[in-house]
Each structure stands twice: as structure tokens, then as C-alpha cells.
Short mmCIF file of C-alpha atoms in Angstrom, two decimals:
data_model
loop_
_atom_site.label_atom_id
_atom_site.label_comp_id
_atom_site.label_asym_id
_atom_site.label_seq_id
_atom_site.Cartn_x
_atom_site.Cartn_y
_atom_site.Cartn_z
CA UNK A 1209 -24.56 25.77 -92.15
CA UNK A 1210 -24.33 29.21 -90.72
CA UNK A 1211 -21.81 31.48 -92.42
CA UNK A 1212 -21.47 35.19 -93.04
CA UNK A 1213 -18.97 36.31 -95.66
CA UNK A 1214 -17.56 39.77 -96.23
CA UNK A 1215 -14.46 41.17 -97.83
CA UNK A 1216 -11.67 41.87 -95.37
CA UNK A 1217 -10.46 45.28 -96.55
CA UNK A 1218 -11.83 48.42 -98.20
CA UNK A 1219 -10.03 51.68 -98.94
CA UNK A 1220 -12.03 54.81 -99.73
CA UNK A 1221 -11.10 58.45 -100.21
CA UNK A 1222 -12.43 60.92 -97.69
CA UNK A 1223 -15.72 62.39 -98.94
CA UNK A 1224 -16.52 59.44 -101.21
CA UNK A 1225 -19.14 56.79 -100.46
CA UNK A 1226 -18.13 53.49 -98.90
CA UNK A 1227 -20.02 50.33 -99.77
CA UNK A 1228 -19.43 47.26 -97.65
CA UNK A 1229 -20.94 44.02 -98.89
CA UNK A 1230 -21.93 40.86 -97.10
CA UNK A 1231 -23.51 37.53 -97.96
CA UNK A 1232 -25.24 35.27 -95.48
CA UNK A 1233 -26.53 31.74 -95.65
CA UNK A 1234 -29.56 31.34 -93.44
CA UNK A 1235 -32.69 32.38 -95.29
CA UNK A 1236 -34.67 32.19 -92.06
CA UNK A 1237 -32.72 35.04 -90.50
CA UNK A 1238 -35.19 37.58 -89.25
CA UNK A 1239 -32.84 40.44 -88.58
CA UNK A 1240 -29.54 41.43 -90.16
CA UNK A 1241 -27.16 43.78 -88.43
CA UNK A 1242 -24.22 46.05 -89.03
CA UNK A 1243 -21.82 46.65 -86.14
CA UNK A 1244 -18.83 48.99 -85.97
CA UNK A 1245 -15.71 48.27 -83.95
CA UNK A 1246 -13.02 50.87 -83.39
CA UNK A 1247 -9.53 49.76 -82.28
CA UNK A 1248 -9.48 48.39 -78.75
CA UNK A 1249 -13.19 48.97 -78.29
CA UNK A 1250 -16.37 46.97 -78.16
CA UNK A 1251 -19.04 46.68 -80.80
CA UNK A 1252 -21.40 49.49 -81.55
CA UNK A 1253 -24.69 48.61 -83.23
CA UNK A 1254 -24.93 50.87 -86.26
CA UNK A 1255 -28.18 49.70 -87.74
CA UNK A 1256 -30.28 46.65 -88.41
CA UNK A 1257 -32.87 45.67 -90.97
CA UNK A 1258 -35.85 43.40 -90.69
CA UNK A 1259 -35.92 40.68 -93.32
CA UNK A 1260 -39.14 41.90 -94.93
CA UNK A 1261 -37.53 45.24 -95.82
CA UNK A 1262 -35.46 46.05 -98.91
CA UNK A 1263 -33.85 49.23 -97.71
CA UNK A 1264 -33.31 51.26 -94.59
CA UNK A 1265 -31.81 54.72 -94.43
CA UNK A 1266 -30.47 56.46 -91.36
CA UNK A 1267 -28.63 59.75 -91.97
CA UNK A 1268 -25.41 58.84 -93.81
CA UNK A 1269 -26.09 55.10 -93.64
CA UNK A 1270 -28.11 53.12 -96.19
CA UNK A 1271 -28.70 49.40 -95.82
CA UNK A 1272 -29.82 47.37 -98.82
CA UNK A 1273 -31.11 43.83 -98.49
CA UNK A 1274 -31.51 41.39 -101.38
CA UNK A 1275 -33.19 38.48 -99.70
CA UNK A 1276 -33.28 36.35 -102.85
CA UNK A 1277 -29.49 36.52 -103.20
CA UNK A 1278 -28.90 36.69 -99.41
CA UNK A 1279 -26.88 39.83 -99.93
CA UNK A 1280 -26.65 42.75 -97.54
CA UNK A 1281 -24.79 46.00 -98.07
CA UNK A 1282 -23.96 49.06 -96.01
CA UNK A 1283 -23.37 52.36 -97.76
CA UNK A 1284 -21.74 55.21 -95.86
CA UNK A 1285 -22.16 58.52 -97.65
CA UNK A 1286 -19.52 61.27 -97.42
CA UNK A 1287 -17.04 59.00 -95.64
CA UNK A 1288 -15.07 60.74 -92.88
CA UNK A 1289 -11.86 59.83 -91.07
CA UNK A 1290 -13.94 58.94 -88.03
CA UNK A 1291 -15.55 56.17 -90.04
CA UNK A 1292 -12.28 54.25 -90.07
CA UNK A 1293 -13.08 51.02 -88.22
CA UNK A 1294 -13.98 47.38 -88.69
CA UNK A 1295 -17.55 46.78 -89.83
CA UNK A 1296 -19.23 43.50 -88.99
CA UNK A 1297 -22.20 42.06 -90.78
CA UNK A 1298 -24.30 39.70 -88.67
CA UNK A 1299 -27.34 37.50 -89.10
CA UNK A 1300 -29.76 35.89 -86.68
CA UNK A 1301 -30.63 32.33 -87.63
CA UNK A 1302 -33.37 30.34 -85.96
CA UNK A 1303 -31.82 30.20 -82.54
CA UNK A 1304 -31.10 33.01 -80.16
CA UNK A 1305 -27.61 33.98 -81.17
CA UNK A 1306 -26.02 36.36 -83.64
CA UNK A 1307 -23.59 35.03 -86.24
CA UNK A 1308 -20.88 37.50 -87.25
CA UNK A 1309 -18.74 37.81 -90.34
CA UNK A 1310 -15.00 38.34 -89.99
CA UNK A 1311 -15.34 42.06 -90.48
CA UNK A 1312 -14.34 44.57 -93.18
CA UNK A 1313 -11.55 46.97 -92.29
CA UNK A 1314 -12.41 50.37 -93.73
CA UNK A 1315 -9.39 52.55 -94.41
CA UNK A 1316 -9.89 56.21 -95.27
CA UNK A 1317 -7.47 57.80 -97.74
CA UNK A 1318 -6.83 61.55 -97.46
CA UNK B 871 -27.51 54.38 -66.95
CA UNK B 872 -24.29 52.47 -67.14
CA UNK B 873 -23.68 50.23 -70.10
CA UNK B 874 -22.41 46.67 -70.04
CA UNK B 875 -19.40 46.66 -67.75
CA UNK B 876 -16.58 44.21 -68.20
CA UNK B 877 -13.51 43.78 -66.08
CA UNK B 878 -10.69 43.49 -66.20
CA UNK B 879 -10.15 45.27 -69.52
CA UNK B 880 -6.75 43.68 -69.88
CA UNK B 881 -5.50 40.52 -68.24
CA UNK B 882 -2.16 38.78 -68.56
CA UNK B 883 -1.85 35.20 -67.41
CA UNK B 884 0.95 32.63 -67.60
CA UNK B 885 0.22 29.28 -69.20
CA UNK B 886 -1.53 27.01 -66.72
CA UNK B 887 -3.08 29.79 -64.64
CA UNK B 888 -6.76 30.59 -64.38
CA UNK B 889 -8.50 33.58 -65.95
CA UNK B 890 -11.75 35.01 -64.63
CA UNK B 891 -13.61 37.57 -66.67
CA UNK B 892 -16.55 39.45 -65.22
CA UNK B 893 -19.53 41.03 -66.88
CA UNK B 894 -22.24 43.19 -65.34
CA UNK B 895 -25.16 43.55 -67.73
CA UNK B 896 -27.06 46.73 -68.26
CA UNK B 897 -29.64 47.53 -65.62
CA UNK B 898 -32.81 45.59 -66.26
CA UNK B 899 -31.15 43.08 -68.59
CA UNK B 900 -31.47 39.45 -67.62
CA UNK B 901 -29.82 37.86 -70.67
CA UNK B 902 -26.06 37.67 -71.07
CA UNK B 903 -23.96 36.43 -73.98
CA UNK B 904 -20.25 35.80 -74.22
CA UNK B 905 -18.37 36.04 -77.51
CA UNK B 906 -14.70 35.49 -78.29
CA UNK B 907 -12.74 37.42 -80.89
CA UNK B 908 -9.49 35.88 -81.96
CA UNK B 909 -6.92 38.13 -83.66
CA UNK B 910 -8.02 39.10 -87.17
CA UNK B 911 -11.28 37.18 -86.74
CA UNK B 912 -14.92 38.02 -86.22
CA UNK B 913 -16.80 37.31 -83.05
CA UNK B 914 -17.67 33.72 -82.26
CA UNK B 915 -20.59 32.89 -80.01
CA UNK B 916 -19.63 31.03 -76.86
CA UNK B 917 -22.51 30.91 -74.40
CA UNK B 918 -25.92 32.41 -73.64
CA UNK B 919 -27.11 32.65 -70.05
CA UNK B 920 -30.05 33.89 -68.08
CA UNK B 921 -30.00 34.29 -64.33
CA UNK B 922 -28.89 30.98 -62.84
CA UNK B 923 -29.38 29.14 -66.14
CA UNK B 924 -27.21 28.27 -69.11
CA UNK B 925 -29.47 28.44 -72.15
CA UNK B 926 -27.04 27.63 -74.94
CA UNK B 927 -23.38 26.70 -74.52
CA UNK B 928 -22.86 25.27 -77.99
CA UNK B 929 -19.92 27.58 -78.65
CA UNK B 930 -17.99 26.79 -75.48
CA UNK B 931 -14.90 24.61 -75.75
CA UNK B 932 -15.58 21.28 -74.09
CA UNK B 933 -12.78 21.57 -71.56
CA UNK B 934 -11.38 24.28 -69.32
CA UNK B 935 -14.10 26.84 -70.04
CA UNK B 936 -17.13 27.50 -67.87
CA UNK B 937 -19.63 30.31 -67.42
CA UNK B 938 -22.14 31.29 -64.80
CA UNK B 939 -24.64 34.04 -64.17
CA UNK B 940 -25.67 33.84 -60.53
CA UNK B 941 -28.80 35.31 -59.02
CA UNK B 942 -26.72 38.06 -57.50
CA UNK B 943 -23.60 39.53 -59.02
CA UNK B 944 -21.97 39.58 -62.42
CA UNK B 945 -21.66 36.85 -64.99
CA UNK B 946 -18.29 35.10 -64.86
CA UNK B 947 -16.41 33.45 -67.71
CA UNK B 948 -13.77 31.17 -66.25
CA UNK B 949 -10.87 29.67 -68.17
CA UNK B 950 -8.80 27.13 -66.34
CA UNK B 951 -5.22 26.18 -67.21
CA UNK B 952 -4.95 28.80 -69.92
CA UNK B 953 -2.93 28.15 -73.06
CA UNK B 954 -1.53 30.59 -75.62
CA UNK B 955 -4.44 29.88 -77.96
CA UNK B 956 -6.82 31.37 -75.38
CA UNK B 957 -5.33 34.81 -76.04
CA UNK B 958 -8.23 36.81 -77.45
CA UNK B 959 -10.74 39.53 -76.74
CA UNK B 960 -13.76 38.29 -74.83
CA UNK B 961 -16.90 40.32 -75.25
CA UNK B 962 -19.97 40.22 -73.10
CA UNK B 963 -23.34 41.44 -74.31
CA UNK B 964 -26.69 41.80 -72.63
CA UNK B 965 -30.30 42.24 -73.65
CA UNK B 966 -33.61 42.61 -71.85
CA UNK B 967 -34.91 39.44 -73.50
CA UNK B 968 -33.79 36.94 -76.09
CA UNK B 969 -31.91 38.41 -79.04
CA UNK B 970 -31.91 36.99 -82.50
CA UNK B 971 -35.31 36.50 -83.99
CA UNK B 972 -36.93 38.80 -81.52
CA UNK B 973 -34.78 41.62 -82.80
CA UNK B 974 -34.07 43.01 -79.38
CA UNK B 975 -31.09 45.21 -79.40
CA UNK B 976 -28.17 43.76 -77.57
CA UNK B 977 -25.49 45.90 -76.06
CA UNK B 978 -21.85 44.96 -75.99
CA UNK B 979 -19.28 45.71 -73.36
CA UNK B 980 -15.86 47.10 -74.19
CA UNK B 981 -14.28 43.67 -73.97
CA UNK B 982 -11.64 41.94 -71.88
CA UNK B 983 -8.33 41.33 -73.63
CA UNK B 984 -6.64 38.19 -72.37
CA UNK B 985 -2.98 37.63 -73.13
CA UNK B 986 -1.40 34.32 -72.21
CA UNK B 987 2.37 34.36 -71.94
#
């Protein structure tokens, strides 16, 4: 079946790196996504990675994909208070819809 | 270039009333998706539409829920005889072509928060 799992909470000190992990089930997923949701707002696409890539870096964001283990991670370097949000991992199985995890709430400690 | 526009942003309905949520996709986008986010949950796919066609409604509850995307005008998600369990955030997204395996970026609206009292 289709399922995306991620831990629900993460607390990180300001300036440290945040690593949010995710596991997915559908090995046929072509693209894997990370979305950010701030309180009361919609979803903002942060980044996505094509399944034939191992890593993608975009400024403070690094995405790592382990296709064998179906594991995806998002690393945010130098975490800032503005990074406080819910981060959703998502996969795209064979049909035309995106399957989301329940989201990881990132809390920034001063 | 306006983004995906949803209205109303907040809607309060009494049990048994009808809720209508509207979504105008981004200019040039012909594919619309509706997702529901229950409190403390992720987003669950509901329905995927193209102009005048429902492509995939596998996530829609069998009763009381319907969606349309007419040739002219916004996409409408309609919930009849609302119950407390319908209270959620409903997100619309649009893309220029099919999402998923094609990798096309989809853009989300800001959501419509439905509260049933």
C-alpha cells in the first residue's frame, strides 16, 4: 500500500542543523518532495528530487535519497526561527497524485 | 500572476448545512486537485479534475461530497449536510499538466478552513 512515515516532532537549537527523516513505500515513485507549511497557510514546495538522484542541494537545504531503503531526508543548515513550520514528505506512486506523510513539526529553541 | 486562489478562507457551517469551497487555478493551469487536512494530520488526496472531467475521485467520501471543474469558472468542492467530522482545512492545488510521475510542479492555495458547529 501507499504510506509515507515521518516523525511528528523535532526540536533544534537556532544555528544548528535540522535533519528530518522520512520513509516511503512505493519503489516506483518517480519524484519525492518536501513541502513546508506555516501556521494557517498553504503548502510551499521546498524542493524535490528525482528518483535516480542520491542527493540534491539548494542553498541551506540538502536532500538525501536512499532508494534501496526507501529513505528520504531533508537537512536544513544553520536553522533559523523562520524555519519553524511543519515539513511534509511526499511521494508520487504510479498514478497522478501525491501521497503525503503526516508532517514533522520543527520547533526552534533559542 | 496570481497564485491558486481559494475562497472562502474560513467558513463556519451548522450541522446539516451545505458548504461550497471554490478554487481558481493559476493562469494556464488546467488540472486541479483537492486535498483535505484533518487536525494534526497530513494531507489526504480527495479528487483530481480537468476541465469538465473528473479524472480520479478515489479519495472522495462516497456520500455528501462532490466536485466539479466547469469549462468556465472555478472548481467547486461541495459538501452537503455537513457533520462535525467534516471540519478540516481543504486545499486546492493546480498544475499545467498531470502531476506525479511527470514531476510537474503543483501549486497549492492557502486553503479553506471549514468549521462545523
